[in-house]
PDB file of C-alpha atoms and ligand atoms in Angstrom:
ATOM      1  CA  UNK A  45       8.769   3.939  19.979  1.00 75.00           C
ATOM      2  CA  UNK A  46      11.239   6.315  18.032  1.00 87.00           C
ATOM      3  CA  UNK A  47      10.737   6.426  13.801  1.00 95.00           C
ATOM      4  CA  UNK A  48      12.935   2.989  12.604  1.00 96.00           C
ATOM      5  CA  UNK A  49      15.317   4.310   9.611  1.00 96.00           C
ATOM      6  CA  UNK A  50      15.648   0.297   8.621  1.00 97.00           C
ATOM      7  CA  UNK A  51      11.821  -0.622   8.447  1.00 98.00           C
ATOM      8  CA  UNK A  52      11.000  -2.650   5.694  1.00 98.00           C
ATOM      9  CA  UNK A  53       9.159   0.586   3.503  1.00 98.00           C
ATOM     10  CA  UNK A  54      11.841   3.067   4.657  1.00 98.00           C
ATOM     11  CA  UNK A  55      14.217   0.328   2.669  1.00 98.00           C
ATOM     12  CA  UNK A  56      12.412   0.391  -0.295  1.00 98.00           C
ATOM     13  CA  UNK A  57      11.989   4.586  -0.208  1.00 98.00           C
ATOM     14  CA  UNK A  58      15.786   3.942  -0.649  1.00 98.00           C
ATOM     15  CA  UNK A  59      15.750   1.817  -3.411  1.00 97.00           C
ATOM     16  CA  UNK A  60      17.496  -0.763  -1.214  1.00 98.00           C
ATOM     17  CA  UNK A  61      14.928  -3.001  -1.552  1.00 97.00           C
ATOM     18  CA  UNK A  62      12.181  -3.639  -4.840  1.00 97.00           C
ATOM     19  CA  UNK A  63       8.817  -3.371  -5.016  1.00 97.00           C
ATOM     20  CA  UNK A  64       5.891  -3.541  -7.677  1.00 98.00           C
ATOM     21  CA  UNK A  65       5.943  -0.115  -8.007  1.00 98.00           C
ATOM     22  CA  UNK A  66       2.227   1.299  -8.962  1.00 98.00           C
ATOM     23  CA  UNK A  67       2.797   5.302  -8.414  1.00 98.00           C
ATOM     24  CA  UNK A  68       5.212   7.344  -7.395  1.00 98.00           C
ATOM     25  CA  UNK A  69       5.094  11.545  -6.861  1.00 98.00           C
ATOM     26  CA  UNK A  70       7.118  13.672  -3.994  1.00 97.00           C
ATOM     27  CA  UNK A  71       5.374  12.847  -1.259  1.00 97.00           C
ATOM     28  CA  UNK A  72       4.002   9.300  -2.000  1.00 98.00           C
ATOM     29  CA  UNK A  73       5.039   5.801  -3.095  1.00 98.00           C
ATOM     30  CA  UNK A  74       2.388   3.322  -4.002  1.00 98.00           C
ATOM     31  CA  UNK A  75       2.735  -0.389  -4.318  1.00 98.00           C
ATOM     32  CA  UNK A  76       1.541  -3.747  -4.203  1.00 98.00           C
ATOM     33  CA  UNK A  77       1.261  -5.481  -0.942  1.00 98.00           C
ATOM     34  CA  UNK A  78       3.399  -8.567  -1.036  1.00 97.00           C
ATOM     35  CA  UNK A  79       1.444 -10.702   0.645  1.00 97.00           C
ATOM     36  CA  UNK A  80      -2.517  -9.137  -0.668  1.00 97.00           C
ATOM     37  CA  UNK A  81      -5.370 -10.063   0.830  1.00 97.00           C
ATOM     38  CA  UNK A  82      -7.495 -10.005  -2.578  1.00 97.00           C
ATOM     39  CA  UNK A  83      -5.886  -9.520  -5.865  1.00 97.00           C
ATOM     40  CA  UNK A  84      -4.905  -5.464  -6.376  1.00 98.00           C
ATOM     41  CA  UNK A  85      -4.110  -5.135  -2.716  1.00 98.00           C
ATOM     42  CA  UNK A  86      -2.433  -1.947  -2.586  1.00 98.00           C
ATOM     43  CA  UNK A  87      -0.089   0.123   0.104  1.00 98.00           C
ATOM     44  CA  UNK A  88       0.044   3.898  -0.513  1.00 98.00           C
ATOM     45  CA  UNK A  89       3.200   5.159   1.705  1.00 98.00           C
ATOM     46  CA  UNK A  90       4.303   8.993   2.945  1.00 97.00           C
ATOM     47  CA  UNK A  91       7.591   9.664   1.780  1.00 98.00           C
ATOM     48  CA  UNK A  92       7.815  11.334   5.717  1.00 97.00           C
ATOM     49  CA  UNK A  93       9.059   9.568   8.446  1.00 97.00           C
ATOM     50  CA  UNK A  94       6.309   8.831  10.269  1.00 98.00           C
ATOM     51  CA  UNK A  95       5.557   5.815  12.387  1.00 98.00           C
ATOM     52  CA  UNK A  96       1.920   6.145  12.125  1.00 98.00           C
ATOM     53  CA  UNK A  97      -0.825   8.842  11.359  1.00 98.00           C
ATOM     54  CA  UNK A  98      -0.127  10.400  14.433  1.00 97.00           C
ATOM     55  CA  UNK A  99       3.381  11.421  13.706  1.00 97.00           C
ATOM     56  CA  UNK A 100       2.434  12.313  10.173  1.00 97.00           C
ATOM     57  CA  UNK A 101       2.341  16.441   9.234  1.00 97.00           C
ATOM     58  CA  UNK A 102      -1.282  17.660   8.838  1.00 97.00           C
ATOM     59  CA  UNK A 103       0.182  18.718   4.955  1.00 97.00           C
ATOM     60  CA  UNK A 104       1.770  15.125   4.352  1.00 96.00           C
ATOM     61  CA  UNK A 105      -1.384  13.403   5.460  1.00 97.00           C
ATOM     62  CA  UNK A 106      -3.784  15.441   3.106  1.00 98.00           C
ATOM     63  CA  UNK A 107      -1.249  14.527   0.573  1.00 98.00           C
ATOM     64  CA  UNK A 108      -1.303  11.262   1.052  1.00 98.00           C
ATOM     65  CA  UNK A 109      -5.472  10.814   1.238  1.00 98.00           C
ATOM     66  CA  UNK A 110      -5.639  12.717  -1.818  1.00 98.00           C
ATOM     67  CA  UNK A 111      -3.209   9.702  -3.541  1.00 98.00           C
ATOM     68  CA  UNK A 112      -5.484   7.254  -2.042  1.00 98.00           C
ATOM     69  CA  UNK A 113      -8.935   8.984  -3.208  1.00 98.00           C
ATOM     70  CA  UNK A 114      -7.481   9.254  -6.825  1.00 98.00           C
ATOM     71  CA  UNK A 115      -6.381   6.047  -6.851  1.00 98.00           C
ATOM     72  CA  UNK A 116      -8.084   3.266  -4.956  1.00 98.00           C
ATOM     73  CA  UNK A 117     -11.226   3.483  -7.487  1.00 98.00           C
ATOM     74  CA  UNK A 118      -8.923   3.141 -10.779  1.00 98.00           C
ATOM     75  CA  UNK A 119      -7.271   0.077  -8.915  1.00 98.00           C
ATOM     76  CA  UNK A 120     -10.725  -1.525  -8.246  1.00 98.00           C
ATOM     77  CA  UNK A 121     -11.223  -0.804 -11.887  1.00 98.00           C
ATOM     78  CA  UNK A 122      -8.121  -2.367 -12.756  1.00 98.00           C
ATOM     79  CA  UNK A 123      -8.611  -5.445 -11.318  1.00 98.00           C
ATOM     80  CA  UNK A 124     -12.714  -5.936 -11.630  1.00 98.00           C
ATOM     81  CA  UNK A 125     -13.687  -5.508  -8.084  1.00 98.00           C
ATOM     82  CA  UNK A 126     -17.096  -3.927  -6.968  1.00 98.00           C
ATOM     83  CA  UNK A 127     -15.897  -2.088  -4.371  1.00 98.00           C
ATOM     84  CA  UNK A 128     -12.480  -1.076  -2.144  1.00 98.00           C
ATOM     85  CA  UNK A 129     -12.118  -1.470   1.845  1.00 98.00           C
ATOM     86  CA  UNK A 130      -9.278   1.027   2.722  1.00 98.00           C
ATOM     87  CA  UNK A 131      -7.532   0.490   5.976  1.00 98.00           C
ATOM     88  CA  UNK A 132      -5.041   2.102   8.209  1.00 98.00           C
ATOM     89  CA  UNK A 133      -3.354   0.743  11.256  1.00 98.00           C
ATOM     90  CA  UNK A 134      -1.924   2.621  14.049  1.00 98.00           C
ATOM     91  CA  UNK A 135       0.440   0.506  16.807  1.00 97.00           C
ATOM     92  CA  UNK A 136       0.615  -3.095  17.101  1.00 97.00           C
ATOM     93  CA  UNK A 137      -2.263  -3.591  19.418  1.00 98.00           C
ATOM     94  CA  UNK A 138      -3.998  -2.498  16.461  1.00 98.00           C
ATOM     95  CA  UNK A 139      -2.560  -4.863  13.692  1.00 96.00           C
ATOM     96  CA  UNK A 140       0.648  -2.399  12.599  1.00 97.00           C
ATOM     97  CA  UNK A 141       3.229  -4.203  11.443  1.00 97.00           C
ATOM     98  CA  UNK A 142       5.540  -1.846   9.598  1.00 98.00           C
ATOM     99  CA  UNK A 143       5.868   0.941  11.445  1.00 98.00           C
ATOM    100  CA  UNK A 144       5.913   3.649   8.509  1.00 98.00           C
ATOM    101  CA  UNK A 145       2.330   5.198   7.893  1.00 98.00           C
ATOM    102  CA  UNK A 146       0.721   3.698   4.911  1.00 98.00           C
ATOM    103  CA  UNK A 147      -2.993   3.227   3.849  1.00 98.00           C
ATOM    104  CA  UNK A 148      -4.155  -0.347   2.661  1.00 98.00           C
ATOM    105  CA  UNK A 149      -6.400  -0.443  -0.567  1.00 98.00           C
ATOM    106  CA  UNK A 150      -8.343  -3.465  -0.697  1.00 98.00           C
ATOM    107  CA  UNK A 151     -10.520  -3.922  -3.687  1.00 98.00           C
ATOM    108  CA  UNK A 152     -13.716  -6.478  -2.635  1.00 98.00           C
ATOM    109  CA  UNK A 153     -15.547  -8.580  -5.110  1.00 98.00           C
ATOM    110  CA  UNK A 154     -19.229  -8.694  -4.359  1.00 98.00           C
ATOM    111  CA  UNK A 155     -19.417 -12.258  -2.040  1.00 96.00           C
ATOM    112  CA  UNK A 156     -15.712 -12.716  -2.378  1.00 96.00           C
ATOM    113  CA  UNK A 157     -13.853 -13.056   1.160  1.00 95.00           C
ATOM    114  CA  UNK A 158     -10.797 -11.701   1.834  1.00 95.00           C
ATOM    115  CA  UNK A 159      -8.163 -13.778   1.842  1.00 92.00           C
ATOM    116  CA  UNK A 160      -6.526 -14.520   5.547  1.00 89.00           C
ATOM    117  CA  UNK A 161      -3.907 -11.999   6.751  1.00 87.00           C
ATOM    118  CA  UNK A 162      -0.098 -12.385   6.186  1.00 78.00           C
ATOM    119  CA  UNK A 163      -1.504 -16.026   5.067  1.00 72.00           C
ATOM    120  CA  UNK A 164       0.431 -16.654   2.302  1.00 81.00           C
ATOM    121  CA  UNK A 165       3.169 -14.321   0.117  1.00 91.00           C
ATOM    122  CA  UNK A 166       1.890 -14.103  -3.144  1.00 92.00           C
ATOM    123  CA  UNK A 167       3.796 -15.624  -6.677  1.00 95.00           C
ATOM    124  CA  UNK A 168       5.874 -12.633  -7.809  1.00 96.00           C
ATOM    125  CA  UNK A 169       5.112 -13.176 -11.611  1.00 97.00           C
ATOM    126  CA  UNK A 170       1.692 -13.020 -10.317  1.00 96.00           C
ATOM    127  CA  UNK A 171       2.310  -9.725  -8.536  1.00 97.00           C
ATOM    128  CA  UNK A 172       4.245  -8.409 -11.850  1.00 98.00           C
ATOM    129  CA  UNK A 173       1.297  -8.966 -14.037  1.00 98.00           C
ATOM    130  CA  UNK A 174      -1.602  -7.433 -12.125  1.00 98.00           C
ATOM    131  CA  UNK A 175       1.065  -4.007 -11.134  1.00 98.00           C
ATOM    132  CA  UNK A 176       1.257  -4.171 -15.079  1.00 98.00           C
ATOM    133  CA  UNK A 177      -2.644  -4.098 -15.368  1.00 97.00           C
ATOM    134  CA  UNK A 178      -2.634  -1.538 -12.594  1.00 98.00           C
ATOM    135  CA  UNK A 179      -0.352   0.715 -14.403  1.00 98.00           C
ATOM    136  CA  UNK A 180      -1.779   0.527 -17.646  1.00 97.00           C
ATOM    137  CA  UNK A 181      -5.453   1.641 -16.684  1.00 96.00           C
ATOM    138  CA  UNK A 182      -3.454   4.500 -14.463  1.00 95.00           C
ATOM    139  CA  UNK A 183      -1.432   5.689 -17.542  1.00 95.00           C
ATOM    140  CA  UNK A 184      -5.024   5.238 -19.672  1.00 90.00           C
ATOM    141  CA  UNK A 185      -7.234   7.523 -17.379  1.00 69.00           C
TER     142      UNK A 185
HETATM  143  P1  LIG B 266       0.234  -3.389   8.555  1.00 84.74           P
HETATM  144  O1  LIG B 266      -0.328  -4.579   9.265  1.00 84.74           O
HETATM  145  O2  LIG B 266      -0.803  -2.345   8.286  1.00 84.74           O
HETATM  146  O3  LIG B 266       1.473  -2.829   9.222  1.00 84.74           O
HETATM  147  O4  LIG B 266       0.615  -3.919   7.122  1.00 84.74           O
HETATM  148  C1  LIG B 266       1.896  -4.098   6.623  1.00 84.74           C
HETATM  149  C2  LIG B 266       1.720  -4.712   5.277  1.00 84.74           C
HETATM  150  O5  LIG B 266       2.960  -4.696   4.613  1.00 84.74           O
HETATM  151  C3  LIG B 266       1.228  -6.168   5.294  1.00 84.74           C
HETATM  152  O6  LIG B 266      -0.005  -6.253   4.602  1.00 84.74           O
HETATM  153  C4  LIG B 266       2.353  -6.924   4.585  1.00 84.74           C
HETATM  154  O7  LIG B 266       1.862  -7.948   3.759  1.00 84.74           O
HETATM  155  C5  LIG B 266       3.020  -5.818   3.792  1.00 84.74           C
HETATM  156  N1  LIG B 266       4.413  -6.035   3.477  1.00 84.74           N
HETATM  157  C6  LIG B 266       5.414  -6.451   4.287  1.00 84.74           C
HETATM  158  N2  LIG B 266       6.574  -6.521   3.624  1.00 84.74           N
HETATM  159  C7  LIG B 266       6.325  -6.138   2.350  1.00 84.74           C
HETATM  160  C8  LIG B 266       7.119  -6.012   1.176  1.00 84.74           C
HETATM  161  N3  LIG B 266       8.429  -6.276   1.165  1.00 84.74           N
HETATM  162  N4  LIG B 266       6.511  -5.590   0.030  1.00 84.74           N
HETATM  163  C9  LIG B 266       5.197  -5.303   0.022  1.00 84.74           C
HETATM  164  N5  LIG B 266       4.389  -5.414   1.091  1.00 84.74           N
HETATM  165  C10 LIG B 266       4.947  -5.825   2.246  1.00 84.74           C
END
């Protein structure tokens, strides 16, 4: 399947459509899932085209892992979690469903499941308020 210029993150790389914006460099945008599957639910993007990690340039990937090692512990900081599950998806067979790479940070609360996926699209003032807390300790550190 050919690289989608009008998938949903490509949109937002383009301003066209908002996000709670976490991060942001040359090669990466970070944000908060919309729909999270525990509170501070994170998606780190490549500002590449790619469809998946095996489009991605070897230089764009490091890039990107090195976003998600600096940042996925501050986020489970952030938000008082124990520990962070981080996931990547690659074709639909294997749960993609935005076909742009990006990296899911999930920070885990010991004996806390997850909550179910796409399940339920979370309150946007909600949202607002924990990117604020995310923000903060990344500006503090
Ligand atoms: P994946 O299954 O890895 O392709 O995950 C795509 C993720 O994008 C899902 O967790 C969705 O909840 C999330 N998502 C879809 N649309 C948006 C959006 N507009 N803003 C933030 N996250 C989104």
């Amino acid at each position: 399947m050919p690289y989608d210029p009008d998938n949903i993150f490509a949109k937002m790389l383009r301003g066209e459509i908002p996000c709670n914006k976490l991060y942001e460099d040359d090669d990466t945008l970070v944000f908060l899932d919309i729909m999270p599957r525990s509170d501070g639910h994170t998606l780190i993007i490549t500002k590449e085209q790619a469809e998946s990690l095996f489009e991605a340039s070897p230089g764009g990937l490091a890039k990107l892992m090195a976003v998600v090692q600096t940042l996925a512990p501050k986020i489970r900081d952030a938000v008082g979690a124990d520990g962070v599950l981080i996931a990547q998806f690659n074709g639909a067979a294997a749960g993609q469903t935005v076909f742009h790479l990006h990296v899911h940070i999930i920070p885990r609360k010991e004996g806390e499941p997850l909550r179910p996926e796409g399940a339920q699209r979370a309150d946007q003032t909600v949202l607002a308020a924990t990117a604020e807390k995310i923000r903060a300790k990344l500006a503090g550190d």
